Short mmCIF file of N, CA and C in Angstrom, two decimals:
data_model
loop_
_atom_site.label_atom_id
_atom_site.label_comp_id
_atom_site.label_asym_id
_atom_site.label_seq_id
_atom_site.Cartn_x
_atom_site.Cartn_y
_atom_site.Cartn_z
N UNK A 833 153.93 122.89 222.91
CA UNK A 833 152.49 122.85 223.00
C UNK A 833 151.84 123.37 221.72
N UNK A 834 152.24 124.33 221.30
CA UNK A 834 151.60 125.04 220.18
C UNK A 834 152.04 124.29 218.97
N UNK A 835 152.99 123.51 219.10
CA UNK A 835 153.37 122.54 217.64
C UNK A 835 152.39 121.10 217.93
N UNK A 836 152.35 120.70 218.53
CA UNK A 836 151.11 119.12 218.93
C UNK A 836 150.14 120.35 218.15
N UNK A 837 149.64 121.18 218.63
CA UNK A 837 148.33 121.71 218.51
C UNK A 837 148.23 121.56 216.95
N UNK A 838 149.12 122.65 216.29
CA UNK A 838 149.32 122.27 214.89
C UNK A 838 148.95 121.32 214.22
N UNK A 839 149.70 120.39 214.84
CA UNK A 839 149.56 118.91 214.30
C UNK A 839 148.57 118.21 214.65
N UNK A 840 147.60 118.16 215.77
CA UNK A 840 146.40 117.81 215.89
C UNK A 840 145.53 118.86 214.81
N UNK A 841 145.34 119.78 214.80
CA UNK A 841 144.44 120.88 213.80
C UNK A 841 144.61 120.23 212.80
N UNK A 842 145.70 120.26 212.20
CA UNK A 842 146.31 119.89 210.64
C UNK A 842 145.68 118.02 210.51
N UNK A 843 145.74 117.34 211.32
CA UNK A 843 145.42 116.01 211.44
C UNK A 843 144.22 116.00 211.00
N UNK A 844 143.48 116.64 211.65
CA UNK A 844 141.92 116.84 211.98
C UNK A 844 141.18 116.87 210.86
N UNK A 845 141.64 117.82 210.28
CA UNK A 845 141.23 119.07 209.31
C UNK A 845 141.76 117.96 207.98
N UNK A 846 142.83 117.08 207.81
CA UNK A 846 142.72 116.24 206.67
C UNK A 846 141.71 115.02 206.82
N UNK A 847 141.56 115.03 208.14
CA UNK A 847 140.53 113.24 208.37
C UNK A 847 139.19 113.89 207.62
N UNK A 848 138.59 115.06 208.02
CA UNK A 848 137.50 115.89 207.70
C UNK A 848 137.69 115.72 206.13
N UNK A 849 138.72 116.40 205.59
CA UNK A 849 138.56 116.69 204.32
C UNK A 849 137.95 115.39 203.38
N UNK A 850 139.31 114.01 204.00
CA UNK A 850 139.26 112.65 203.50
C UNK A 850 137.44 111.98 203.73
N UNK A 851 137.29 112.55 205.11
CA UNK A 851 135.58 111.72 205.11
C UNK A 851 134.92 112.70 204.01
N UNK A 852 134.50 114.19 203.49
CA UNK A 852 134.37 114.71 202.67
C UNK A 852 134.21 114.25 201.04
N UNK A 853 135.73 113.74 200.78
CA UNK A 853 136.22 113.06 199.32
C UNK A 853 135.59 111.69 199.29
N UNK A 854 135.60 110.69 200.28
CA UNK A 854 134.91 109.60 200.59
C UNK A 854 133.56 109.60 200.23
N UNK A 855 132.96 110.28 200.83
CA UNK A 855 130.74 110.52 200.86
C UNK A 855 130.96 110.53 199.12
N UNK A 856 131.61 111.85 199.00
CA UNK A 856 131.53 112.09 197.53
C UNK A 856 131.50 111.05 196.65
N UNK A 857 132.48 110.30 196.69
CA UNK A 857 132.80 109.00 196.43
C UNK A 857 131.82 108.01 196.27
N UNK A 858 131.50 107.78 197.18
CA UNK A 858 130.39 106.81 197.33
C UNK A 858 128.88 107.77 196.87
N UNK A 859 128.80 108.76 196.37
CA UNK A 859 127.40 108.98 195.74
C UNK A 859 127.46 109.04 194.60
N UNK A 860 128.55 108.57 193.80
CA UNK A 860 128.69 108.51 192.66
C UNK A 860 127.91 107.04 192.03
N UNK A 861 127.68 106.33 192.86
CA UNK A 861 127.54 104.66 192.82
C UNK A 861 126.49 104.52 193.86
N UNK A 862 125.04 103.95 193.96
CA UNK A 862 124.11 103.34 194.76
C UNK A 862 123.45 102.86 194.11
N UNK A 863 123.36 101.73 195.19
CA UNK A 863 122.17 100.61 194.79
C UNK A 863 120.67 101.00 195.94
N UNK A 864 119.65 100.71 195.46
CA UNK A 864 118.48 100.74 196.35
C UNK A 864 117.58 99.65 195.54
N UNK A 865 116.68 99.44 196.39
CA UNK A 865 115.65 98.03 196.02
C UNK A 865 114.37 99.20 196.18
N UNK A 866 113.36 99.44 195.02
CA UNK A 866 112.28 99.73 194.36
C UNK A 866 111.39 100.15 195.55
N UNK A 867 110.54 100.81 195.77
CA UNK A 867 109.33 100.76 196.81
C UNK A 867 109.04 99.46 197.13
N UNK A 868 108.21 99.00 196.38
CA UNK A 868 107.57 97.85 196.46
C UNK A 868 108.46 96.26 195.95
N UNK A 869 109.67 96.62 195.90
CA UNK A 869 110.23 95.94 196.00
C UNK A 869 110.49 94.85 194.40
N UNK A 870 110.02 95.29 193.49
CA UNK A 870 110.00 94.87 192.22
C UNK A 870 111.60 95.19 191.12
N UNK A 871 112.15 95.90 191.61
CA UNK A 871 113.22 96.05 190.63
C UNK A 871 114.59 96.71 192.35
N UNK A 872 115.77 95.87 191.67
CA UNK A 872 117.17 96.38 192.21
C UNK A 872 117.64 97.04 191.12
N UNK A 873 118.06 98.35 191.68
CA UNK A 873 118.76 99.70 190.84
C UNK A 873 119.73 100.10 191.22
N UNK A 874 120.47 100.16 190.09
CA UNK A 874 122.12 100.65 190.66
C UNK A 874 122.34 101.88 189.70
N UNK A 875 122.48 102.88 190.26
CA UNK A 875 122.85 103.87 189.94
C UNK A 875 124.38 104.27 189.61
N UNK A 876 125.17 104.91 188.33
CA UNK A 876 126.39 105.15 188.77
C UNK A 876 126.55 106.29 187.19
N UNK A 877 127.00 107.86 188.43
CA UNK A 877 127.50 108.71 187.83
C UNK A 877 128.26 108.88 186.38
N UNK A 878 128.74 109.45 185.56
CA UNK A 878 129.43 109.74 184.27
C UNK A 878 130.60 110.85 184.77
N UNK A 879 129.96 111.79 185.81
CA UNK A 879 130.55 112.52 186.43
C UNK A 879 131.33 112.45 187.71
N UNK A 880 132.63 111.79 187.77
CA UNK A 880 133.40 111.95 189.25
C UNK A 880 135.02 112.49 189.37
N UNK A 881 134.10 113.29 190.32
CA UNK A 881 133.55 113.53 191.60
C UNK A 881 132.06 113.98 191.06
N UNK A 882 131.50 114.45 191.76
CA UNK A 882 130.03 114.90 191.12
C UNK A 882 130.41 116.28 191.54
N UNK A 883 129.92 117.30 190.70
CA UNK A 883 130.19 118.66 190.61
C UNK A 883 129.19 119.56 190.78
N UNK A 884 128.50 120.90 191.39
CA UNK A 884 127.65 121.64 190.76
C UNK A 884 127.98 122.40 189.30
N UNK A 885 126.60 122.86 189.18
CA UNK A 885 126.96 123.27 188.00
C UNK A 885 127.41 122.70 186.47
N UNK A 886 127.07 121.40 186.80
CA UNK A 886 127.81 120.88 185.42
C UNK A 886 126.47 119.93 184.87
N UNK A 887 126.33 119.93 183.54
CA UNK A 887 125.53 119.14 183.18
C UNK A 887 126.24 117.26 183.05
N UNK A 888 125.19 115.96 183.41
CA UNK A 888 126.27 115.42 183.15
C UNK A 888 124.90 114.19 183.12
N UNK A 889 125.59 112.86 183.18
CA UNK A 889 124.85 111.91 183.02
C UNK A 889 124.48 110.66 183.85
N UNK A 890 123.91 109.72 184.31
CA UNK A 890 124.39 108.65 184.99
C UNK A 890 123.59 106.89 184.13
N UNK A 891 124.14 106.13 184.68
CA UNK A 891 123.26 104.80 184.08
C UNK A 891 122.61 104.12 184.99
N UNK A 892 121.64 104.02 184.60
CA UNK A 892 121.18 102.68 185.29
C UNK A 892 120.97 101.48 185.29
N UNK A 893 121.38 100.42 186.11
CA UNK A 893 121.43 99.27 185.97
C UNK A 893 119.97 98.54 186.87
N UNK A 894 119.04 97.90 186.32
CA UNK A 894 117.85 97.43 186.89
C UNK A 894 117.70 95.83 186.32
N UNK A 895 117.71 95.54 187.91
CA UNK A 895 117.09 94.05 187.30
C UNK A 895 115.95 93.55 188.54
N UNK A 896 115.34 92.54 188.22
CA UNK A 896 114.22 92.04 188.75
C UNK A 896 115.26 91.50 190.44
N UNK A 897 113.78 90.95 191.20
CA UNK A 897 114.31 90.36 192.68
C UNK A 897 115.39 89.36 192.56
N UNK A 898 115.03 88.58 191.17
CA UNK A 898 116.16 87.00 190.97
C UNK A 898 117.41 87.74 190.62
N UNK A 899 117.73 88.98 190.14
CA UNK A 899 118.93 89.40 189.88
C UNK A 899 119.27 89.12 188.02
N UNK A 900 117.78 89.26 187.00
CA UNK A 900 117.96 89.23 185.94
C UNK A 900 117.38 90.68 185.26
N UNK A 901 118.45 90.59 184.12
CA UNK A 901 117.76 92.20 183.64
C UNK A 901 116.62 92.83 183.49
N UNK A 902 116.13 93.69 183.70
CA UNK A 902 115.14 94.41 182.84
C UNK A 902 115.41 94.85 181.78
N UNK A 903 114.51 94.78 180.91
CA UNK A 903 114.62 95.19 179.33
C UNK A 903 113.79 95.78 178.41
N UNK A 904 113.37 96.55 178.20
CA UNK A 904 112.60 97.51 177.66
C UNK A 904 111.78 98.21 179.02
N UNK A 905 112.32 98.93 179.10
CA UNK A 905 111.39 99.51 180.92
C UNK A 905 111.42 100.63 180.14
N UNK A 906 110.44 101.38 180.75
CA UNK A 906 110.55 102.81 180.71
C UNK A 906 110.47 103.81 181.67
N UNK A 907 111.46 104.87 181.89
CA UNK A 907 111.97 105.27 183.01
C UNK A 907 111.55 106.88 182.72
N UNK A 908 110.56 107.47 183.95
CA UNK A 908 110.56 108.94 184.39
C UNK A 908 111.41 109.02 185.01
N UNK A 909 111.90 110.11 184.91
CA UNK A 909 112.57 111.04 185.75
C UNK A 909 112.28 111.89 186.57
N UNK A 910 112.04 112.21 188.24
CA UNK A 910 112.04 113.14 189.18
C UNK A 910 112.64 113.44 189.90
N UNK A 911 112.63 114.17 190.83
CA UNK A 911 113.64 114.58 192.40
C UNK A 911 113.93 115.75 192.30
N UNK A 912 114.69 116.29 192.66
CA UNK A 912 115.28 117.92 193.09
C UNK A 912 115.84 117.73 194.21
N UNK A 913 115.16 119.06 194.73
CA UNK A 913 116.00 119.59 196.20
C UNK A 913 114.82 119.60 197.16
N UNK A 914 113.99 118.60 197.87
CA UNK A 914 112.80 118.47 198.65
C UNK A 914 112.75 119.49 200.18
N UNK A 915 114.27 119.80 200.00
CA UNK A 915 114.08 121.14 201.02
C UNK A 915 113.50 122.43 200.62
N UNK A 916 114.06 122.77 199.72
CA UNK A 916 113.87 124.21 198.89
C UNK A 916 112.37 124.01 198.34
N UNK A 917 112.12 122.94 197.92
CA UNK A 917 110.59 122.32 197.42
C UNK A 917 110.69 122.85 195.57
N UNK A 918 111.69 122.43 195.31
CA UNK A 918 111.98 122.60 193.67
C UNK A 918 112.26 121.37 193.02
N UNK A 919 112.20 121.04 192.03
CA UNK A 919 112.89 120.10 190.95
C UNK A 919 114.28 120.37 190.42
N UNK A 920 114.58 119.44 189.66
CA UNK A 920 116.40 119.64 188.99
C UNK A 920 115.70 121.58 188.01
N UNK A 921 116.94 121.83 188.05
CA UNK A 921 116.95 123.38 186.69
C UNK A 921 116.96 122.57 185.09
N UNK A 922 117.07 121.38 184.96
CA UNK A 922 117.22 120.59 183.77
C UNK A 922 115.61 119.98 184.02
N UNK A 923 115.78 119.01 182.70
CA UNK A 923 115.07 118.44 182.70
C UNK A 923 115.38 116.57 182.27
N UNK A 924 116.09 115.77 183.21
CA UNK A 924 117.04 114.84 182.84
C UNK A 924 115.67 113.69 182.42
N UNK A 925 116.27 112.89 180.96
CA UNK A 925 115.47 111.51 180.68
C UNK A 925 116.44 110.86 180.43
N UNK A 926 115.47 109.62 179.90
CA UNK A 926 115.95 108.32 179.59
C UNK A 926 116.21 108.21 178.24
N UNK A 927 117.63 108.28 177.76
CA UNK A 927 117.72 108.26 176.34
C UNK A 927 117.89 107.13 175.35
N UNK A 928 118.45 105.72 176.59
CA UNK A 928 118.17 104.77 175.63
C UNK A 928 118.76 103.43 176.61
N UNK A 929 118.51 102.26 175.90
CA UNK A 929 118.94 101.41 176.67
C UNK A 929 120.04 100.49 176.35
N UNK A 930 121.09 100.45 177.08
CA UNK A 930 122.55 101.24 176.20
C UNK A 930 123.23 99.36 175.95
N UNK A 931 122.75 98.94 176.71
CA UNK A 931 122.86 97.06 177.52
C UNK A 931 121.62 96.46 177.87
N UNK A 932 121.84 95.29 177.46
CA UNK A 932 119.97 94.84 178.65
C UNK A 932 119.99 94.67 179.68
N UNK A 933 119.25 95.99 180.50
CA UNK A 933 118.71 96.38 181.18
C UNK A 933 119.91 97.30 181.58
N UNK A 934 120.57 98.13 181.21
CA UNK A 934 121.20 99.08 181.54
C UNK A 934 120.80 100.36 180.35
N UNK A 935 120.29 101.34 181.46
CA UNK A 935 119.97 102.83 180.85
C UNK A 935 120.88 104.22 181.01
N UNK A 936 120.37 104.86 179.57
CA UNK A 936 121.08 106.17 179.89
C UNK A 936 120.35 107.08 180.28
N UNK A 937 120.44 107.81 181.71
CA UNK A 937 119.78 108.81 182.51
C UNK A 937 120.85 110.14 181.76
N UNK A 938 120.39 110.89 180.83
CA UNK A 938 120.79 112.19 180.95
C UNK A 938 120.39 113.74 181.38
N UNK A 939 120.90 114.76 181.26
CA UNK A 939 120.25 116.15 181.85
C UNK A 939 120.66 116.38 182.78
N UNK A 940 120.92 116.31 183.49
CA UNK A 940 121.50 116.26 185.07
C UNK A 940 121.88 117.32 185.47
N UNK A 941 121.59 118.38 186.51
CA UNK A 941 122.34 118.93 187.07
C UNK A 941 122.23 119.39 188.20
N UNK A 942 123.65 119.81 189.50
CA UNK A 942 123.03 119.96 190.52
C UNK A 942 123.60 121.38 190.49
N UNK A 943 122.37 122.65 191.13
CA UNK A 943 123.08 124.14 191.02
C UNK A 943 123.52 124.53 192.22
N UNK A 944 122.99 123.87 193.39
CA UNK A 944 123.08 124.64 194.60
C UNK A 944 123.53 123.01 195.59
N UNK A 945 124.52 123.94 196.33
CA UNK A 945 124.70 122.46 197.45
C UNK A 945 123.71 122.36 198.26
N UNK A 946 123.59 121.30 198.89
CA UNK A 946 122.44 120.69 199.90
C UNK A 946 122.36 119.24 199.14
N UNK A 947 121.22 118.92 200.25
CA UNK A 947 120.44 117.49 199.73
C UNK A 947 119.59 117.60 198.63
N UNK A 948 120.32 116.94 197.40
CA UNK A 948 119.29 116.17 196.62
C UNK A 948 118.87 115.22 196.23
N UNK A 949 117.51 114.41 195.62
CA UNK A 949 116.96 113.23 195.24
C UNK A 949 116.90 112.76 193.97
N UNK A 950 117.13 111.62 193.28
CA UNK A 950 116.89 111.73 192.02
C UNK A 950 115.67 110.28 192.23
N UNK A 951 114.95 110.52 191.47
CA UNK A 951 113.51 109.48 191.43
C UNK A 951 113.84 108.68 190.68
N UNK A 952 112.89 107.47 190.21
CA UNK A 952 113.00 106.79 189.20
C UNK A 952 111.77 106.13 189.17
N UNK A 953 110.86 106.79 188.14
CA UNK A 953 109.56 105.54 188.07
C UNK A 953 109.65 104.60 186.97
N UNK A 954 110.04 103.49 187.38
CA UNK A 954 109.80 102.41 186.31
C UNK A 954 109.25 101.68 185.86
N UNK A 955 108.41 101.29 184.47
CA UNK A 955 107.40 100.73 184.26
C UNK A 955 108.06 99.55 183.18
N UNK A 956 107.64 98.47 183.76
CA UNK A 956 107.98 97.22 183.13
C UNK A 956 106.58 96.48 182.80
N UNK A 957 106.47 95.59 182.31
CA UNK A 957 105.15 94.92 181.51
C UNK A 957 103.83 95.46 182.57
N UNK A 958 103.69 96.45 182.47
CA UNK A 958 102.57 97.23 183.34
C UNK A 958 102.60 97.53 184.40
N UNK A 959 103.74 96.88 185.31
CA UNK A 959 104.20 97.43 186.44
C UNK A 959 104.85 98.47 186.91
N UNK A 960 104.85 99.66 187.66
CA UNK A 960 105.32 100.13 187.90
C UNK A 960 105.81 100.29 189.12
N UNK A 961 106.95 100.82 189.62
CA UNK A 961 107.82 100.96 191.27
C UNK A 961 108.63 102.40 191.26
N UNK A 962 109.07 102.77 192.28
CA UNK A 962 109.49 103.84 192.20
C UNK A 962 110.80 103.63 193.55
N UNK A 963 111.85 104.12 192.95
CA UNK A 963 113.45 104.31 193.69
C UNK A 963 113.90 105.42 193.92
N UNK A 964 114.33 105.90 195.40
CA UNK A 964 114.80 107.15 195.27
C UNK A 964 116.46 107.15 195.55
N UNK A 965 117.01 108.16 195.00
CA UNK A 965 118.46 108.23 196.08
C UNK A 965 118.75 109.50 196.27
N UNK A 966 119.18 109.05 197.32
CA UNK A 966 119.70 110.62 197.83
C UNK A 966 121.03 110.91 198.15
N UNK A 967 121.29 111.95 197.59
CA UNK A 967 122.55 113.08 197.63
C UNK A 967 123.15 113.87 198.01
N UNK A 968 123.87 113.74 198.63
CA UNK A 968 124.09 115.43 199.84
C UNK A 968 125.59 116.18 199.08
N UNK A 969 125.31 117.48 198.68
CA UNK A 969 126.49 117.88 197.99
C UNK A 969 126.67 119.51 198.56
#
């Protein structure tokens, strides 16, 4: 009895860990479609696994509804931790546009675990939309 038990605990306790490494996994990489629906954004880390404490970077990939690039956009940066009611401890921008329509988001960092957001306001030939994603670390 006490050896099943083991082995159920021990079972358990790796499925946990594996869904854990997984989430992680997958927040390294998201796509979301704009507020208003003007730009698809794909987000994807520099950093994996994603870490606290570490400064690091991610890109973004934006293109219009037809699935063609954006190209010269210009991208704010917001989000934090909307629980705590703070912003990032950095101050992450847009340093350049590295492909057409692929950007470099740098500054990055996350200090404390919980949920965080990273924004994105993007302004293309006078338009602007706004993307959020969210992070749980």
């Amino acid at each position: 009895m006490r050896k099943n038990l083991l082995v159920l605990t021990t079972a358990f306790c790796l499925l946990l860990l594996s869904q854990h490494v997984l989430a992680e996994k997958d927040q390294t990489m998201m796509t979301r479609i704009s507020s208003d629906g003007l730009y698809h954004v794909t987000i994807e880390s520099w950093l994996k696994p994603l870490r606290l404490g570490r400064m690091h970077a991610w890109e973004a990939l934006i293109k219009d509804k037809d699935g063609n690039p954006i190209t010269g956009a210009k991208i704010k940066i917001g989000g934090g931790m909307p629980i705590h009611n703070h912003g990032f401890p950095t101050e992450p921008i847009m340093t350049q546009e590295s492909a057409p329509g692929t950007y470099v988001l740098e500054g990055f960092k996350f200090s404390m675990s919980g949920p965080w957001v990273i924004v994105l306001d993007i302004t293309h030939d006078g338009k602007t939309d706004s993307v959020a994603f969210d992070i749980n670390l």
